[in-house]
Amino acid sequence: MSLAEDLLWLCTIPSLIGEERALCDAVQARLAGRAQGAGIRRYGDSIVVPLSRGSGGPHVVLGGHLDVVRTEHDGPPRIEGERLYAPGAADMKSGLCLMLALAQRPLPPGVDVTLVFYAREEGPYAENELGPVLAADPELTGASIAVMLEPSDNKLQLGCGGSLHANVRFRGRTAHSARPWQGDNAIHQSAALLQRLSALQPTTDERDGLTWKNVISATMASGGRARNIIPDVFELNLNHRFGPSTSVQQAEQNVLSLVQGEAEVELVDISPSAPPLRHHPLVAALADSGALAVEPKQAWTDVARFAALGVPAVNFGPGVQAQAHQRNEWTLLPQLEVGYAVLHTWLTRIGAP
Ligand SMILES: [Zn+2]
């Protein structure tokens, strides 16, 4: 099958987050004959597919999430000209399509290649199945490098920014709003913090010639019982995004310092950052194999999970990045061929002689 046919096949099997089983089953069935050794290893709705072994060369893991976010579409999955329209066409069934192709076409010699298709990436960090898969599959954590095929327009996107969400809770005391002095207004208590937040300027984090921005924003707010009651609770969600030089502990400290003890702070979803590793030989070889550019990855991706286990990891994928999570999401079919050629060139180049 052509790459376009493979992508259409992937897109005609719906896989909303939490509903990945049918797609996982289908991919598993399709690749059953291609797995080496003891075959495909399944964990929940995720699979690990060893494609080649015993090469004596580097062990490359290619990873992609099976799930897609819920978006609106005006028609069924379809090809129109150079575009393929479907939920997840760009994010990231385009990447899965290249993984399928590598499984079905001859691989260059001299590299061990393993594919990981996993569930629940588009949700909270703790529910993402790649975490338990990595914990259960020691072969993956011994890999030489991992490439996550998130949509990047065939650019090599290095490292990733970390993300921390904090629930910040101000507590006061209710009163009738005609007599506010009898209570303590939880919303008003947040004024100083909001002022500090709005005065905050992004700071930069430069690594290997790439620049990340450290930022903290209030992204949600809730509080109040009724229009005529002084509120006793007011909650803000703060989202801190931070570059590779900031550890999770430092990120927590940044939020606590900003709040200055004026409210209760509950850290609810913490995802570490990952370093770019631009000068790692396998990363440099990928940059030299036709990747269209080298950029920092400002958003969080699963490269951080591999990085935390000591496995170098990068983002490189053929999908149209700007189409991720969009209504009527589409991706460009010609980019699939380019992405496949880059990966194939790279695998050939790094293979043991
Ligand atoms: Zn994605």
Coordinates of N, CA and C in Angstrom, one line a residue, residues 176-277:
H176 N -23.3 38.4 53.5 CA -24.2 39.0 52.5 C -23.5 40.2 51.8
S177 N -23.6 40.3 50.5 CA -22.8 41.3 49.8 C -23.2 42.7 50.2
A178 N -24.3 42.9 50.9 CA -24.7 44.2 51.4 C -23.8 44.6 52.6
R179 N -23.2 43.6 53.2 CA -22.4 43.8 54.4 C -21.1 43.0 54.3
P180 N -20.3 43.4 53.2 CA -19.1 42.6 52.9 C -18.1 42.6 54.1
W181 N -18.1 43.6 55.0 CA -17.2 43.7 56.1 C -17.4 42.6 57.1
Q182 N -18.5 41.9 56.9 CA -18.7 40.7 57.9 C -18.1 39.5 57.3
G183 N -17.6 39.5 56.1 CA -17.0 38.3 55.5 C -15.5 38.6 55.1
D184 N -15.0 37.8 54.2 CA -13.6 37.9 53.7 C -13.7 37.5 52.3
N185 N -13.5 38.4 51.3 CA -13.7 38.1 49.9 C -12.5 37.3 49.3
A186 N -12.8 36.0 48.9 CA -11.7 35.2 48.4 C -11.2 35.6 47.0
I187 N -12.1 36.2 46.2 CA -11.7 36.7 44.9 C -10.8 37.9 45.1
H188 N -11.2 38.8 46.0 CA -10.3 40.0 46.2 C -9.0 39.6 46.7
Q189 N -8.9 38.5 47.4 CA -7.6 38.1 48.0 C -6.6 37.8 46.9
S190 N -7.1 37.5 45.7 CA -6.2 37.1 44.6 C -5.6 38.2 43.9
A191 N -6.0 39.4 44.2 CA -5.6 40.6 43.4 C -4.0 40.8 43.3
A192 N -3.4 40.6 44.5 CA -1.9 40.8 44.4 C -1.2 39.8 43.5
L193 N -1.7 38.5 43.6 CA -1.1 37.5 42.8 C -1.4 37.8 41.3
L194 N -2.6 38.2 41.0 CA -2.9 38.5 39.6 C -2.1 39.6 39.1
Q195 N -1.8 40.6 40.0 CA -0.9 41.7 39.6 C 0.5 41.2 39.3
R196 N 1.0 40.4 40.2 CA 2.3 39.8 39.9 C 2.4 39.0 38.6
L197 N 1.3 38.2 38.4 CA 1.3 37.4 37.2 C 1.3 38.3 35.9
S198 N 0.5 39.3 35.9 CA 0.4 40.1 34.7 C 1.7 40.9 34.5
A199 N 2.4 41.1 35.5 CA 3.7 41.9 35.4 C 4.8 41.0 35.0
L200 N 4.6 39.7 35.0 CA 5.7 38.7 34.8 C 6.0 38.7 33.3
Q201 N 7.3 38.8 33.0 CA 7.8 38.7 31.6 C 8.4 37.3 31.4
P202 N 8.2 36.8 30.2 CA 8.9 35.5 29.9 C 10.4 35.6 30.1
T203 N 11.0 34.6 30.6 CA 12.4 34.5 30.6 C 12.9 33.5 29.6
T204 N 14.1 33.6 29.1 CA 14.6 32.7 28.1 C 15.5 31.6 28.6
D205 N 15.5 30.5 28.0 CA 16.4 29.4 28.4 C 17.0 28.9 27.1
E206 N 18.3 29.2 27.0 CA 19.0 28.8 25.8 C 19.9 27.6 26.0
R207 N 19.7 26.6 25.2 CA 20.5 25.3 25.2 C 20.9 25.0 23.8
D208 N 22.1 24.6 23.6 CA 22.6 24.2 22.3 C 22.2 25.1 21.1
G209 N 22.1 26.4 21.4 CA 21.8 27.4 20.4 C 20.3 27.5 20.1
L210 N 19.5 26.8 20.9 CA 18.0 26.8 20.8 C 17.4 27.5 22.0
T211 N 16.3 28.2 21.8 CA 15.7 29.1 22.9 C 14.3 28.6 23.3
W212 N 14.1 28.4 24.5 CA 12.8 28.2 25.1 C 12.4 29.4 25.9
K213 N 11.1 29.5 26.2 CA 10.6 30.6 27.0 C 10.0 30.0 28.3
N214 N 10.3 30.6 29.4 CA 9.7 30.2 30.7 C 8.6 31.1 31.0
V215 N 7.4 30.6 31.2 CA 6.2 31.5 31.4 C 5.3 30.9 32.4
I216 N 4.5 31.7 33.1 CA 3.5 31.3 34.0 C 2.2 32.1 33.7
S217 N 1.1 31.4 33.5 CA -0.2 32.0 33.1 C -1.3 31.5 34.0
A218 N -2.2 32.3 34.3 CA -3.5 31.8 34.9 C -4.4 31.4 33.7
T219 N -4.9 30.2 33.7 CA -5.6 29.7 32.5 C -7.1 29.4 32.8
M220 N -7.4 29.3 34.1 CA -8.8 29.1 34.4 C -9.1 29.8 35.8
A221 N -10.3 30.1 36.0 CA -10.7 30.7 37.3 C -12.1 30.3 37.7
S222 N -12.3 30.0 38.9 CA -13.7 29.7 39.4 C -13.9 30.1 40.8
G223 N -15.1 30.5 41.1 CA -15.4 30.9 42.5 C -16.7 31.6 42.6
G224 N -17.2 31.8 43.8 CA -18.4 32.5 44.0 C -19.6 31.5 44.1
R225 N -20.5 31.9 45.1 CA -21.7 31.0 45.3 C -23.0 31.6 44.7
A226 N -23.1 32.9 44.7 CA -24.2 33.6 44.2 C -23.9 35.1 44.0
R227 N -24.7 35.8 43.3 CA -24.4 37.2 42.9 C -24.3 38.1 44.2
N228 N -25.1 37.6 45.2 CA -25.2 38.5 46.4 C -24.5 37.9 47.6
I229 N -23.5 37.0 47.4 CA -22.8 36.4 48.5 C -21.3 36.7 48.3
I230 N -20.7 37.2 49.4 CA -19.2 37.3 49.3 C -18.6 35.9 49.2
P231 N -17.8 35.7 48.2 CA -17.2 34.3 48.0 C -16.2 33.9 49.0
D232 N -16.4 32.6 49.4 CA -15.5 32.1 50.4 C -14.3 31.3 49.8
V233 N -14.5 30.9 48.5 CA -13.4 30.2 47.8 C -13.2 30.7 46.4
F234 N -12.0 30.9 46.0 CA -11.7 31.3 44.6 C -10.5 30.5 44.2
E235 N -10.6 29.8 43.0 CA -9.6 28.9 42.6 C -9.0 29.4 41.2
L236 N -7.7 29.4 41.1 CA -7.1 29.7 39.8 C -6.3 28.5 39.4
N237 N -6.3 28.2 38.1 CA -5.3 27.3 37.5 C -4.2 28.0 37.0
L238 N -3.0 27.7 37.5 CA -1.8 28.3 36.9 C -1.1 27.3 36.1
N239 N -0.7 27.7 34.9 CA 0.1 26.7 34.0 C 1.5 27.3 33.9
H240 N 2.5 26.6 34.3 CA 3.9 27.0 34.2 C 4.5 26.2 33.1
R241 N 5.0 26.9 32.0 CA 5.8 26.2 31.0 C 7.2 26.6 31.1
F242 N 8.1 25.6 31.0 CA 9.5 25.9 31.3 C 10.4 25.1 30.4
G243 N 11.6 25.7 30.2 CA 12.6 25.1 29.3 C 13.4 24.0 29.9
P244 N 14.3 23.4 29.1 CA 15.1 22.2 29.6 C 16.0 22.4 30.8
S245 N 16.3 23.7 31.0 CA 17.2 23.9 32.2 C 16.5 23.9 33.5
T246 N 15.1 23.9 33.5 CA 14.4 24.0 34.7 C 13.9 22.5 35.1
S247 N 14.3 22.1 36.3 CA 13.8 20.8 36.8 C 12.4 20.9 37.3
V248 N 11.7 19.8 37.5 CA 10.4 19.8 38.0 C 10.4 20.5 39.4
Q249 N 11.4 20.2 40.2 CA 11.5 20.8 41.6 C 11.6 22.3 41.5
Q250 N 12.4 22.8 40.5 CA 12.6 24.2 40.4 C 11.3 24.8 39.9
A251 N 10.6 24.1 39.0 CA 9.3 24.6 38.5 C 8.3 24.8 39.6
E252 N 8.2 23.8 40.5 CA 7.3 23.8 41.6 C 7.7 25.1 42.5
Q253 N 9.0 25.2 42.7 CA 9.5 26.4 43.5 C 9.1 27.7 42.9
N254 N 9.2 27.8 41.5 CA 8.8 29.0 40.9 C 7.4 29.4 41.1
V255 N 6.5 28.4 41.1 CA 5.0 28.7 41.4 C 4.8 29.1 42.8
L256 N 5.5 28.3 43.7 CA 5.3 28.7 45.2 C 5.8 30.1 45.5
S257 N 6.9 30.4 44.8 CA 7.5 31.8 45.1 C 6.6 32.9 44.6
L258 N 5.9 32.6 43.5 CA 5.0 33.6 42.9 C 3.8 33.7 43.8
V259 N 3.3 32.6 44.4 CA 2.1 32.7 45.2 C 2.4 33.3 46.6
Q260 N 3.6 33.2 47.0 CA 4.1 33.9 48.3 C 3.2 33.5 49.5
G261 N 2.7 32.2 49.5 CA 2.0 31.8 50.7 C 0.6 32.4 50.9
E262 N 0.2 33.2 49.8 CA -1.1 33.8 50.0 C -2.3 32.9 49.7
A263 N -2.1 31.7 49.2 CA -3.1 30.8 48.9 C -2.6 29.3 49.1
E264 N -3.6 28.4 49.1 CA -3.2 27.0 49.1 C -2.8 26.6 47.7
V265 N -1.7 25.8 47.5 CA -1.3 25.4 46.2 C -1.3 23.9 46.1
E266 N -2.0 23.4 45.1 CA -2.0 22.0 44.9 C -1.4 21.7 43.4
L267 N -0.3 21.0 43.3 CA 0.3 20.7 42.0 C -0.5 19.5 41.4
V268 N -1.1 19.7 40.3 CA -2.0 18.7 39.8 C -1.5 17.9 38.6
D269 N -0.7 18.4 37.7 CA -0.3 17.7 36.6 C 1.1 18.2 36.2
I270 N 2.1 17.4 36.4 CA 3.5 17.8 36.3 C 4.2 17.0 35.2
S271 N 4.7 17.6 34.2 CA 5.4 16.9 33.1 C 6.8 17.5 32.9
P272 N 7.8 16.7 33.1 CA 9.2 17.3 33.0 C 9.6 17.8 31.6
S273 N 10.6 18.6 31.5 CA 11.1 19.1 30.3 C 12.2 18.0 29.8
A274 N 12.7 18.2 28.6 CA 13.7 17.3 28.1 C 14.8 18.1 27.4
P275 N 16.1 17.7 27.5 CA 17.2 18.5 26.9 C 17.2 18.2 25.4
P276 N 17.8 19.2 24.6 CA 17.8 19.1 23.1 C 18.8 18.0 22.6
L277 N 19.9 17.9 23.3 CA 21.0 16.9 22.8 C 21.4 17.1 21.4

